[in-house]
PDB file of C-alpha atoms in Angstrom:
ATOM      1  CA  UNK A  16      -4.579 -20.339   3.428  1.00 34.00           C
ATOM      2  CA  UNK A  17      -5.477 -21.069  -0.173  1.00 40.00           C
ATOM      3  CA  UNK A  18      -3.444 -23.323  -2.447  1.00 36.00           C
ATOM      4  CA  UNK A  19      -0.903 -20.849  -3.771  1.00 40.00           C
ATOM      5  CA  UNK A  20      -0.533 -17.541  -1.972  1.00 40.00           C
ATOM      6  CA  UNK A  21      -1.873 -15.585  -4.943  1.00 42.00           C
ATOM      7  CA  UNK A  22      -5.209 -17.406  -5.069  1.00 42.00           C
ATOM      8  CA  UNK A  23      -8.047 -14.914  -4.994  1.00 44.00           C
ATOM      9  CA  UNK A  24     -11.064 -14.990  -2.758  1.00 53.00           C
ATOM     10  CA  UNK A  25     -14.048 -15.648  -4.978  1.00 50.00           C
ATOM     11  CA  UNK A  26     -16.150 -12.707  -6.112  1.00 51.00           C
ATOM     12  CA  UNK A  27     -18.258 -11.701  -9.076  1.00 59.00           C
ATOM     13  CA  UNK A  28     -16.856  -9.410 -11.792  1.00 64.00           C
ATOM     14  CA  UNK A  29     -19.332  -6.767 -10.653  1.00 67.00           C
ATOM     15  CA  UNK A  30     -17.802  -6.362  -7.176  1.00 90.00           C
ATOM     16  CA  UNK A  31     -14.971  -4.212  -5.903  1.00 97.00           C
ATOM     17  CA  UNK A  32     -11.778  -5.689  -4.487  1.00 98.00           C
ATOM     18  CA  UNK A  33      -8.597  -4.777  -2.635  1.00 98.00           C
ATOM     19  CA  UNK A  34      -5.403  -6.238  -4.086  1.00 98.00           C
ATOM     20  CA  UNK A  35      -2.187  -6.112  -2.064  1.00 98.00           C
ATOM     21  CA  UNK A  36       0.610  -5.101  -4.450  1.00 98.00           C
ATOM     22  CA  UNK A  37       3.157  -5.256  -1.637  1.00 98.00           C
ATOM     23  CA  UNK A  38       3.156  -6.057   2.078  1.00 98.00           C
ATOM     24  CA  UNK A  39       6.813  -5.657   3.022  1.00 98.00           C
ATOM     25  CA  UNK A  40       9.161  -3.082   4.488  1.00 98.00           C
ATOM     26  CA  UNK A  41      11.275  -0.595   2.516  1.00 97.00           C
ATOM     27  CA  UNK A  42      14.124  -3.080   2.000  1.00 96.00           C
ATOM     28  CA  UNK A  43      11.556  -5.742   1.002  1.00 97.00           C
ATOM     29  CA  UNK A  44      11.757  -9.479   1.715  1.00 97.00           C
ATOM     30  CA  UNK A  45      13.964 -11.448   1.150  1.00 97.00           C
ATOM     31  CA  UNK A  46      16.567  -9.260   2.814  1.00 96.00           C
ATOM     32  CA  UNK A  47      19.479  -9.070   0.394  1.00 96.00           C
ATOM     33  CA  UNK A  48      22.080  -9.458   3.149  1.00 96.00           C
ATOM     34  CA  UNK A  49      20.559 -12.787   4.165  1.00 96.00           C
ATOM     35  CA  UNK A  50      21.350 -14.087   0.674  1.00 95.00           C
ATOM     36  CA  UNK A  51      24.746 -12.518  -0.073  1.00 95.00           C
ATOM     37  CA  UNK A  52      26.139 -12.945   3.458  1.00 96.00           C
ATOM     38  CA  UNK A  53      24.057 -15.804   4.874  1.00 94.00           C
ATOM     39  CA  UNK A  54      24.078 -16.475   8.577  1.00 93.00           C
ATOM     40  CA  UNK A  55      24.678 -19.887  10.139  1.00 93.00           C
ATOM     41  CA  UNK A  56      22.049 -21.240  10.296  1.00 93.00           C
ATOM     42  CA  UNK A  57      20.586 -19.285   7.352  1.00 94.00           C
ATOM     43  CA  UNK A  58      17.520 -17.065   7.692  1.00 96.00           C
ATOM     44  CA  UNK A  59      14.629 -19.488   7.230  1.00 94.00           C
ATOM     45  CA  UNK A  60      12.319 -16.823   5.721  1.00 96.00           C
ATOM     46  CA  UNK A  61      14.764 -15.323   3.230  1.00 96.00           C
ATOM     47  CA  UNK A  62      16.283 -18.595   2.049  1.00 93.00           C
ATOM     48  CA  UNK A  63      12.838 -19.678   0.825  1.00 90.00           C
ATOM     49  CA  UNK A  64      13.230 -17.214  -2.046  1.00 84.00           C
ATOM     50  CA  UNK A  65      15.951 -19.421  -3.510  1.00 84.00           C
ATOM     51  CA  UNK A  66      13.685 -22.446  -3.817  1.00 87.00           C
ATOM     52  CA  UNK A  67      10.056 -21.199  -3.906  1.00 93.00           C
ATOM     53  CA  UNK A  68       8.738 -18.917  -6.641  1.00 90.00           C
ATOM     54  CA  UNK A  69       7.390 -15.574  -5.384  1.00 87.00           C
ATOM     55  CA  UNK A  70       3.824 -16.329  -6.478  1.00 88.00           C
ATOM     56  CA  UNK A  71       3.866 -19.386  -4.192  1.00 93.00           C
ATOM     57  CA  UNK A  72       5.803 -17.722  -1.370  1.00 96.00           C
ATOM     58  CA  UNK A  73       3.850 -15.529   1.093  1.00 97.00           C
ATOM     59  CA  UNK A  74       7.166 -14.480   2.651  1.00 97.00           C
ATOM     60  CA  UNK A  75       8.220 -12.750  -0.597  1.00 97.00           C
ATOM     61  CA  UNK A  76       7.221  -9.135   0.058  1.00 98.00           C
ATOM     62  CA  UNK A  77       7.489  -5.963  -1.999  1.00 98.00           C
ATOM     63  CA  UNK A  78       7.068  -2.402  -0.749  1.00 98.00           C
ATOM     64  CA  UNK A  79       3.669  -1.710   0.778  1.00 98.00           C
ATOM     65  CA  UNK A  80       1.108  -0.755  -1.851  1.00 98.00           C
ATOM     66  CA  UNK A  81      -2.602  -1.331  -2.332  1.00 98.00           C
ATOM     67  CA  UNK A  82      -4.633  -1.426  -5.537  1.00 98.00           C
ATOM     68  CA  UNK A  83      -8.344  -0.693  -5.187  1.00 98.00           C
ATOM     69  CA  UNK A  84     -10.435  -2.260  -7.953  1.00 98.00           C
ATOM     70  CA  UNK A  85     -13.494  -0.036  -7.545  1.00 98.00           C
ATOM     71  CA  UNK A  86     -16.681  -1.206  -9.254  1.00 96.00           C
ATOM     72  CA  UNK A  87     -18.917   1.803  -9.679  1.00 91.00           C
ATOM     73  CA  UNK A  88     -22.720   1.749  -9.730  1.00 88.00           C
ATOM     74  CA  UNK A  89     -22.764   1.490 -13.530  1.00 90.00           C
ATOM     75  CA  UNK A  90     -20.578  -1.623 -13.408  1.00 92.00           C
ATOM     76  CA  UNK A  91     -17.480   0.156 -14.719  1.00 94.00           C
ATOM     77  CA  UNK A  92     -14.215  -0.554 -12.904  1.00 97.00           C
ATOM     78  CA  UNK A  93     -11.688   2.064 -11.825  1.00 98.00           C
ATOM     79  CA  UNK A  94      -8.210   1.177 -10.555  1.00 98.00           C
ATOM     80  CA  UNK A  95      -6.797   3.313  -7.748  1.00 98.00           C
ATOM     81  CA  UNK A  96      -3.213   2.735  -6.605  1.00 98.00           C
ATOM     82  CA  UNK A  97      -1.946   3.741  -3.165  1.00 99.00           C
ATOM     83  CA  UNK A  98       1.845   4.268  -3.287  1.00 98.00           C
ATOM     84  CA  UNK A  99       4.303   3.498  -6.054  1.00 98.00           C
ATOM     85  CA  UNK A 100       7.482   2.215  -4.402  1.00 98.00           C
ATOM     86  CA  UNK A 101      10.737   0.642  -5.499  1.00 98.00           C
ATOM     87  CA  UNK A 102       9.115  -2.710  -6.311  1.00 98.00           C
ATOM     88  CA  UNK A 103       6.226  -1.302  -8.396  1.00 98.00           C
ATOM     89  CA  UNK A 104       7.345  -2.705 -11.762  1.00 98.00           C
ATOM     90  CA  UNK A 105       7.783  -6.181 -10.279  1.00 97.00           C
ATOM     91  CA  UNK A 106       4.289  -5.943  -8.776  1.00 97.00           C
ATOM     92  CA  UNK A 107       2.848  -4.997 -12.169  1.00 98.00           C
ATOM     93  CA  UNK A 108       4.443  -8.004 -13.851  1.00 97.00           C
ATOM     94  CA  UNK A 109       3.324 -10.357 -11.124  1.00 96.00           C
ATOM     95  CA  UNK A 110      -0.049  -9.138  -9.867  1.00 97.00           C
ATOM     96  CA  UNK A 111      -1.526  -6.949 -12.609  1.00 97.00           C
ATOM     97  CA  UNK A 112      -1.208  -9.904 -14.958  1.00 96.00           C
ATOM     98  CA  UNK A 113      -2.631 -12.422 -12.484  1.00 96.00           C
ATOM     99  CA  UNK A 114      -5.603 -10.258 -11.515  1.00 96.00           C
ATOM    100  CA  UNK A 115      -6.118  -8.841 -15.026  1.00 96.00           C
ATOM    101  CA  UNK A 116      -5.608  -5.202 -14.053  1.00 97.00           C
ATOM    102  CA  UNK A 117      -5.534  -3.263 -17.361  1.00 97.00           C
ATOM    103  CA  UNK A 118      -4.407   0.188 -16.163  1.00 97.00           C
ATOM    104  CA  UNK A 119      -4.084   2.653 -13.291  1.00 98.00           C
ATOM    105  CA  UNK A 120      -6.771   5.359 -13.247  1.00 98.00           C
ATOM    106  CA  UNK A 121      -5.502   7.364 -10.284  1.00 98.00           C
ATOM    107  CA  UNK A 122      -2.708   7.339  -7.707  1.00 98.00           C
ATOM    108  CA  UNK A 123      -2.646   8.352  -4.054  1.00 99.00           C
ATOM    109  CA  UNK A 124       0.563   8.843  -2.051  1.00 98.00           C
ATOM    110  CA  UNK A 125       0.816   8.316   1.691  1.00 98.00           C
ATOM    111  CA  UNK A 126       4.136  10.198   1.886  1.00 98.00           C
ATOM    112  CA  UNK A 127       7.302  10.826  -0.121  1.00 98.00           C
ATOM    113  CA  UNK A 128       9.771   8.243   1.155  1.00 98.00           C
ATOM    114  CA  UNK A 129      11.562   5.976  -1.309  1.00 98.00           C
ATOM    115  CA  UNK A 130       9.319   2.965  -0.713  1.00 98.00           C
ATOM    116  CA  UNK A 131       6.263   5.064  -1.626  1.00 98.00           C
ATOM    117  CA  UNK A 132       7.428   7.033  -4.685  1.00 98.00           C
ATOM    118  CA  UNK A 133      10.525   5.619  -6.397  1.00 98.00           C
ATOM    119  CA  UNK A 134       8.394   3.642  -8.859  1.00 98.00           C
ATOM    120  CA  UNK A 135       6.776   6.763 -10.282  1.00 98.00           C
ATOM    121  CA  UNK A 136       8.973   6.697 -13.375  1.00 97.00           C
ATOM    122  CA  UNK A 137       7.533   3.252 -14.212  1.00 98.00           C
ATOM    123  CA  UNK A 138       3.969   4.579 -14.318  1.00 98.00           C
ATOM    124  CA  UNK A 139       4.610   5.181 -18.019  1.00 96.00           C
ATOM    125  CA  UNK A 140       4.662   1.385 -18.446  1.00 95.00           C
ATOM    126  CA  UNK A 141       0.948   1.231 -17.565  1.00 97.00           C
ATOM    127  CA  UNK A 142      -0.003   4.262 -19.655  1.00 96.00           C
ATOM    128  CA  UNK A 143      -0.794   4.318 -23.393  1.00 94.00           C
ATOM    129  CA  UNK A 144       2.321   4.604 -25.559  1.00 92.00           C
ATOM    130  CA  UNK A 145       2.992   8.025 -27.081  1.00 88.00           C
ATOM    131  CA  UNK A 146       6.371   9.285 -28.301  1.00 85.00           C
ATOM    132  CA  UNK A 147       5.096  12.845 -27.890  1.00 84.00           C
ATOM    133  CA  UNK A 148       3.507  12.340 -24.438  1.00 87.00           C
ATOM    134  CA  UNK A 149       0.180  13.279 -25.960  1.00 88.00           C
ATOM    135  CA  UNK A 150      -1.978  11.255 -23.562  1.00 93.00           C
ATOM    136  CA  UNK A 151      -4.346  12.028 -20.718  1.00 95.00           C
ATOM    137  CA  UNK A 152      -2.301  12.345 -17.507  1.00 96.00           C
ATOM    138  CA  UNK A 153      -3.028  10.106 -14.538  1.00 98.00           C
ATOM    139  CA  UNK A 154      -4.323  12.069 -11.516  1.00 98.00           C
ATOM    140  CA  UNK A 155      -2.026  11.728  -8.506  1.00 98.00           C
ATOM    141  CA  UNK A 156      -3.072  12.960  -5.046  1.00 98.00           C
ATOM    142  CA  UNK A 157      -0.455  14.038  -2.498  1.00 98.00           C
ATOM    143  CA  UNK A 158       0.295  16.685   0.130  1.00 98.00           C
ATOM    144  CA  UNK A 159       2.217  19.853  -0.661  1.00 98.00           C
ATOM    145  CA  UNK A 160       5.196  18.576   1.366  1.00 98.00           C
ATOM    146  CA  UNK A 161       5.256  15.394  -0.712  1.00 98.00           C
ATOM    147  CA  UNK A 162       4.885  17.452  -3.885  1.00 98.00           C
ATOM    148  CA  UNK A 163       7.924  19.534  -2.949  1.00 98.00           C
ATOM    149  CA  UNK A 164      10.003  16.406  -2.397  1.00 98.00           C
ATOM    150  CA  UNK A 165       8.836  14.679  -5.587  1.00 98.00           C
ATOM    151  CA  UNK A 166       9.698  17.785  -7.599  1.00 97.00           C
ATOM    152  CA  UNK A 167      13.312  17.483  -6.436  1.00 97.00           C
ATOM    153  CA  UNK A 168      13.563  13.736  -7.076  1.00 97.00           C
ATOM    154  CA  UNK A 169      11.612  13.670 -10.368  1.00 97.00           C
ATOM    155  CA  UNK A 170      11.765  17.167 -11.901  1.00 94.00           C
ATOM    156  CA  UNK A 171      11.035  15.759 -15.368  1.00 93.00           C
ATOM    157  CA  UNK A 172       7.725  14.306 -14.147  1.00 96.00           C
ATOM    158  CA  UNK A 173       6.633  17.660 -12.761  1.00 94.00           C
ATOM    159  CA  UNK A 174       7.871  19.929 -15.572  1.00 79.00           C
ATOM    160  CA  UNK A 175       4.941  21.365 -17.501  1.00 75.00           C
ATOM    161  CA  UNK A 176       6.650  22.817 -20.563  1.00 73.00           C
ATOM    162  CA  UNK A 177       9.840  21.967 -22.422  1.00 72.00           C
ATOM    163  CA  UNK A 178      12.643  24.491 -22.280  1.00 73.00           C
ATOM    164  CA  UNK A 179      13.850  25.960 -25.544  1.00 69.00           C
ATOM    165  CA  UNK A 180      15.858  23.387 -27.447  1.00 70.00           C
ATOM    166  CA  UNK A 181      14.863  20.541 -25.114  1.00 74.00           C
ATOM    167  CA  UNK A 182      14.027  17.230 -26.833  1.00 74.00           C
ATOM    168  CA  UNK A 183      10.776  15.409 -26.157  1.00 78.00           C
ATOM    169  CA  UNK A 184      11.394  12.253 -24.142  1.00 82.00           C
ATOM    170  CA  UNK A 185       8.704   9.784 -23.177  1.00 87.00           C
ATOM    171  CA  UNK A 186       7.939  10.050 -19.468  1.00 92.00           C
ATOM    172  CA  UNK A 187       4.967   9.262 -17.239  1.00 94.00           C
ATOM    173  CA  UNK A 188       2.219  11.834 -17.603  1.00 95.00           C
ATOM    174  CA  UNK A 189       0.836  12.830 -14.219  1.00 97.00           C
ATOM    175  CA  UNK A 190      -1.720  15.401 -13.085  1.00 97.00           C
ATOM    176  CA  UNK A 191      -0.566  16.542  -9.644  1.00 98.00           C
ATOM    177  CA  UNK A 192      -3.395  17.268  -7.198  1.00 98.00           C
ATOM    178  CA  UNK A 193      -2.680  18.652  -3.729  1.00 98.00           C
ATOM    179  CA  UNK A 194      -4.642  17.286  -0.761  1.00 98.00           C
ATOM    180  CA  UNK A 195      -4.728  18.357   2.881  1.00 98.00           C
ATOM    181  CA  UNK A 196      -3.619  16.292   5.892  1.00 98.00           C
ATOM    182  CA  UNK A 197      -7.079  16.641   7.403  1.00 97.00           C
ATOM    183  CA  UNK A 198      -9.835  14.035   7.660  1.00 97.00           C
ATOM    184  CA  UNK A 199     -12.400  16.831   7.438  1.00 97.00           C
ATOM    185  CA  UNK A 200     -11.164  17.620   3.908  1.00 98.00           C
ATOM    186  CA  UNK A 201     -11.882  14.446   1.911  1.00 98.00           C
ATOM    187  CA  UNK A 202     -11.268  14.126  -1.811  1.00 98.00           C
ATOM    188  CA  UNK A 203     -12.462  11.889  -4.628  1.00 98.00           C
ATOM    189  CA  UNK A 204     -10.184   9.696  -6.739  1.00 98.00           C
ATOM    190  CA  UNK A 205     -11.835   7.903  -9.664  1.00 98.00           C
ATOM    191  CA  UNK A 206     -15.232   8.316  -8.053  1.00 97.00           C
ATOM    192  CA  UNK A 207     -14.294   6.954  -4.609  1.00 98.00           C
ATOM    193  CA  UNK A 208     -14.123   9.256  -1.595  1.00 98.00           C
ATOM    194  CA  UNK A 209     -11.039   9.222   0.644  1.00 98.00           C
ATOM    195  CA  UNK A 210     -10.544  10.943   3.996  1.00 98.00           C
ATOM    196  CA  UNK A 211      -6.871  11.593   4.851  1.00 98.00           C
ATOM    197  CA  UNK A 212      -5.739  10.115   8.174  1.00 98.00           C
ATOM    198  CA  UNK A 213      -2.655  11.949   9.472  1.00 98.00           C
ATOM    199  CA  UNK A 214      -0.405   9.796  11.659  1.00 98.00           C
ATOM    200  CA  UNK A 215       3.079  10.186  13.095  1.00 98.00           C
ATOM    201  CA  UNK A 216       5.800   8.350  11.159  1.00 98.00           C
ATOM    202  CA  UNK A 217       8.508   9.184  13.668  1.00 97.00           C
ATOM    203  CA  UNK A 218       8.011  12.176  15.936  1.00 97.00           C
ATOM    204  CA  UNK A 219       9.272  14.609  13.278  1.00 97.00           C
ATOM    205  CA  UNK A 220       7.145  13.473  10.348  1.00 97.00           C
ATOM    206  CA  UNK A 221       3.455  13.171   9.430  1.00 98.00           C
ATOM    207  CA  UNK A 222       2.394  10.525   6.919  1.00 98.00           C
ATOM    208  CA  UNK A 223      -1.116   9.830   5.705  1.00 98.00           C
ATOM    209  CA  UNK A 224      -3.380   6.858   5.925  1.00 98.00           C
ATOM    210  CA  UNK A 225      -6.760   6.870   4.214  1.00 98.00           C
ATOM    211  CA  UNK A 226     -10.332   6.054   5.182  1.00 98.00           C
ATOM    212  CA  UNK A 227     -12.608   4.973   2.340  1.00 98.00           C
ATOM    213  CA  UNK A 228     -15.738   2.999   1.520  1.00 97.00           C
ATOM    214  CA  UNK A 229     -19.363   3.743   2.390  1.00 94.00           C
ATOM    215  CA  UNK A 230     -20.886   0.254   2.442  1.00 95.00           C
ATOM    216  CA  UNK A 231     -17.767  -1.313   3.952  1.00 97.00           C
ATOM    217  CA  UNK A 232     -15.429   1.114   5.693  1.00 98.00           C
ATOM    218  CA  UNK A 233     -11.693   0.544   5.313  1.00 98.00           C
ATOM    219  CA  UNK A 234      -8.739   2.312   6.913  1.00 98.00           C
ATOM    220  CA  UNK A 235      -5.343   1.860   5.247  1.00 98.00           C
ATOM    221  CA  UNK A 236      -2.381   2.960   7.400  1.00 98.00           C
ATOM    222  CA  UNK A 237       0.968   1.718   6.122  1.00 98.00           C
ATOM    223  CA  UNK A 238       3.504   3.953   7.904  1.00 98.00           C
ATOM    224  CA  UNK A 239       2.802   4.852  11.522  1.00 98.00           C
ATOM    225  CA  UNK A 240       4.693   4.983  14.809  1.00 98.00           C
ATOM    226  CA  UNK A 241       2.018   6.798  16.806  1.00 98.00           C
ATOM    227  CA  UNK A 242      -1.618   7.660  16.271  1.00 98.00           C
ATOM    228  CA  UNK A 243      -2.708  11.284  16.479  1.00 97.00           C
ATOM    229  CA  UNK A 244      -5.642  11.239  18.946  1.00 97.00           C
ATOM    230  CA  UNK A 245      -8.152  12.691  16.463  1.00 97.00           C
ATOM    231  CA  UNK A 246      -7.234  10.080  13.858  1.00 98.00           C
ATOM    232  CA  UNK A 247      -7.530   7.185  16.299  1.00 98.00           C
ATOM    233  CA  UNK A 248     -10.882   8.507  17.551  1.00 97.00           C
ATOM    234  CA  UNK A 249     -12.241   8.714  14.004  1.00 98.00           C
ATOM    235  CA  UNK A 250     -11.476   5.074  13.175  1.00 98.00           C
ATOM    236  CA  UNK A 251     -12.186   3.516  16.580  1.00 98.00           C
ATOM    237  CA  UNK A 252     -15.309   1.551  17.436  1.00 97.00           C
ATOM    238  CA  UNK A 253     -15.703   3.746  20.512  1.00 95.00           C
ATOM    239  CA  UNK A 254     -15.352   6.920  18.443  1.00 94.00           C
ATOM    240  CA  UNK A 255     -16.317   7.242  14.782  1.00 93.00           C
ATOM    241  CA  UNK A 256     -17.705   3.720  14.550  1.00 94.00           C
ATOM    242  CA  UNK A 257     -16.370   0.236  13.944  1.00 97.00           C
ATOM    243  CA  UNK A 258     -14.288  -0.299  10.819  1.00 98.00           C
ATOM    244  CA  UNK A 259     -15.048  -3.250   8.582  1.00 98.00           C
ATOM    245  CA  UNK A 260     -11.338  -3.591   7.786  1.00 98.00           C
ATOM    246  CA  UNK A 261      -8.177  -2.063   9.229  1.00 98.00           C
ATOM    247  CA  UNK A 262      -4.972  -2.472   7.213  1.00 98.00           C
ATOM    248  CA  UNK A 263      -2.114  -1.588   9.538  1.00 98.00           C
ATOM    249  CA  UNK A 264       1.661  -1.306   9.721  1.00 98.00           C
ATOM    250  CA  UNK A 265       3.797  -3.774  11.689  1.00 98.00           C
ATOM    251  CA  UNK A 266       7.549  -3.663  11.062  1.00 98.00           C
ATOM    252  CA  UNK A 267       9.437  -5.902  13.494  1.00 97.00           C
ATOM    253  CA  UNK A 268       8.174  -9.018  15.219  1.00 97.00           C
ATOM    254  CA  UNK A 269      10.194  -8.221  18.326  1.00 95.00           C
ATOM    255  CA  UNK A 270      11.201  -4.964  19.980  1.00 94.00           C
ATOM    256  CA  UNK A 271      10.280  -1.482  18.812  1.00 95.00           C
ATOM    257  CA  UNK A 272      11.196   1.065  16.153  1.00 96.00           C
ATOM    258  CA  UNK A 273      11.195   4.869  16.134  1.00 97.00           C
ATOM    259  CA  UNK A 274       9.203   5.297  12.904  1.00 97.00           C
ATOM    260  CA  UNK A 275       6.926   2.237  12.727  1.00 97.00           C
ATOM    261  CA  UNK A 276       4.642   0.217  14.942  1.00 98.00           C
ATOM    262  CA  UNK A 277       5.980  -3.238  15.722  1.00 98.00           C
ATOM    263  CA  UNK A 278       4.049  -6.420  16.416  1.00 98.00           C
ATOM    264  CA  UNK A 279       3.049  -5.959  20.067  1.00 98.00           C
ATOM    265  CA  UNK A 280       2.264  -2.257  19.510  1.00 98.00           C
ATOM    266  CA  UNK A 281       0.228  -3.088  16.417  1.00 98.00           C
ATOM    267  CA  UNK A 282      -1.854  -5.647  18.297  1.00 98.00           C
ATOM    268  CA  UNK A 283      -2.395  -3.152  21.116  1.00 98.00           C
ATOM    269  CA  UNK A 284      -3.616  -0.623  18.538  1.00 98.00           C
ATOM    270  CA  UNK A 285      -5.929  -3.208  16.968  1.00 98.00           C
ATOM    271  CA  UNK A 286      -7.472  -3.879  20.365  1.00 98.00           C
ATOM    272  CA  UNK A 287      -8.007  -0.159  20.994  1.00 98.00           C
ATOM    273  CA  UNK A 288      -9.472   0.527  17.532  1.00 98.00           C
ATOM    274  CA  UNK A 289     -11.456  -2.738  17.523  1.00 98.00           C
ATOM    275  CA  UNK A 290     -12.217  -3.262  13.820  1.00 98.00           C
ATOM    276  CA  UNK A 291     -14.211  -6.236  12.607  1.00 98.00           C
ATOM    277  CA  UNK A 292     -11.118  -7.455  10.770  1.00 98.00           C
ATOM    278  CA  UNK A 293      -7.468  -6.407  10.502  1.00 98.00           C
ATOM    279  CA  UNK A 294      -4.745  -7.259   7.996  1.00 98.00           C
ATOM    280  CA  UNK A 295      -1.120  -6.436   8.803  1.00 98.00           C
ATOM    281  CA  UNK A 296       1.439  -5.114   6.324  1.00 98.00           C
ATOM    282  CA  UNK A 297       4.971  -3.677   6.228  1.00 98.00           C
ATOM    283  CA  UNK A 298       6.680  -6.764   7.666  1.00 98.00           C
ATOM    284  CA  UNK A 299      10.416  -7.505   7.682  1.00 98.00           C
ATOM    285  CA  UNK A 300      11.933 -10.977   7.341  1.00 97.00           C
ATOM    286  CA  UNK A 301      11.384 -11.550  11.064  1.00 97.00           C
ATOM    287  CA  UNK A 302       7.832 -12.630  10.206  1.00 98.00           C
ATOM    288  CA  UNK A 303       7.107 -16.111   8.898  1.00 97.00           C
ATOM    289  CA  UNK A 304       3.700 -15.967   7.225  1.00 97.00           C
ATOM    290  CA  UNK A 305       2.386 -19.410   8.158  1.00 97.00           C
ATOM    291  CA  UNK A 306       3.830 -19.596  11.676  1.00 97.00           C
ATOM    292  CA  UNK A 307       2.785 -16.098  12.673  1.00 98.00           C
ATOM    293  CA  UNK A 308      -0.687 -16.452  11.184  1.00 98.00           C
ATOM    294  CA  UNK A 309      -1.113 -19.573  13.324  1.00 98.00           C
ATOM    295  CA  UNK A 310      -0.278 -17.434  16.361  1.00 98.00           C
ATOM    296  CA  UNK A 311      -2.644 -14.710  15.136  1.00 98.00           C
ATOM    297  CA  UNK A 312      -5.489 -17.204  14.671  1.00 98.00           C
ATOM    298  CA  UNK A 313      -5.182 -18.080  18.353  1.00 98.00           C
ATOM    299  CA  UNK A 314      -4.914 -14.391  19.303  1.00 98.00           C
ATOM    300  CA  UNK A 315      -7.996 -13.605  17.199  1.00 98.00           C
ATOM    301  CA  UNK A 316     -10.023 -16.317  18.867  1.00 98.00           C
ATOM    302  CA  UNK A 317      -9.021 -15.022  22.284  1.00 98.00           C
ATOM    303  CA  UNK A 318      -9.554 -11.311  21.571  1.00 98.00           C
ATOM    304  CA  UNK A 319     -12.592 -11.573  19.294  1.00 97.00           C
ATOM    305  CA  UNK A 320     -10.995  -9.621  16.418  1.00 98.00           C
ATOM    306  CA  UNK A 321      -9.959 -11.391  13.231  1.00 98.00           C
ATOM    307  CA  UNK A 322      -6.307 -10.499  12.514  1.00 98.00           C
ATOM    308  CA  UNK A 323      -3.906 -11.994   9.971  1.00 98.00           C
ATOM    309  CA  UNK A 324      -0.759 -11.050   8.081  1.00 98.00           C
ATOM    310  CA  UNK A 325      -1.555 -10.031   4.516  1.00 98.00           C
ATOM    311  CA  UNK A 326       0.616 -11.236   1.631  1.00 98.00           C
ATOM    312  CA  UNK A 327       1.557  -9.908  -1.772  1.00 98.00           C
ATOM    313  CA  UNK A 328      -1.078 -10.732  -4.389  1.00 97.00           C
ATOM    314  CA  UNK A 329      -3.871 -11.204  -1.844  1.00 98.00           C
ATOM    315  CA  UNK A 330      -7.243 -10.167  -3.301  1.00 98.00           C
ATOM    316  CA  UNK A 331     -10.085  -9.287  -0.937  1.00 97.00           C
ATOM    317  CA  UNK A 332     -13.541  -8.844  -2.502  1.00 97.00           C
ATOM    318  CA  UNK A 333     -15.353  -5.989  -0.798  1.00 97.00           C
ATOM    319  CA  UNK A 334     -18.474  -3.908  -1.306  1.00 96.00           C
ATOM    320  CA  UNK A 335     -17.392  -0.280  -1.260  1.00 96.00           C
TER     321      UNK A 335
END
């Protein structure tokens, strides 16, 4: 690991990159209860937050979110954000500033749970200032089911016209674009093609992952308890071809969960899918970054697949 968890892998300004805005579970890490009602002995992962600054602490984790810094063929950069959760504003202050991210050009939502959408109001903070909302809206791609839910939670972000007598108030300007939960119906966001990857997030709910990149192929799957066979076939070495990078959910270090893969299940899935490299996200405070990456280095050597826990602020140069 580099000196300082936020240190970037070296790349030229003309290359694309993946920047991890958050790698933690919905409640984030540190777990608040570990600090306000500490155990005896205290939680070794959470207590670090009291003495180590977040930019130096790989165990400080916001809600899962990925920023794609996409360098197009003309050298222009576009910034595509996957999910806008409860910790979005904190991620902007910490990682947009560090990595010199000037804006968000488009947004993609995996689903409509709190840890994926409750930062949508703060999108206005990364948009040009206008007291009359007279700015170009940011395209946001989501399923119809997610759209229906967002409209209930954020009616003022969806409303197209003011009602008679209603005052203008500055809010995020968003251009809502409906996508299908079907890998055969890809879409483009800021010039980059994405194929939706439907997965089960609990047996009563379908969330989306996304497959993107032509030169290097990446699958991002942040919320999954079970793979739909067609999705797993598409991203498996034995099916659609070997991924260059798999970014995959792992909630608990021990045991299981009804709506997320946990550590042993995640590693089983990595072995089945067999990417060239995998980075794990969505971790609770059960995971200690350094200790568990030591274990994963040994596992990787044994299994022949490079796997590590990601951390907030991690920047991965990649040729998309």
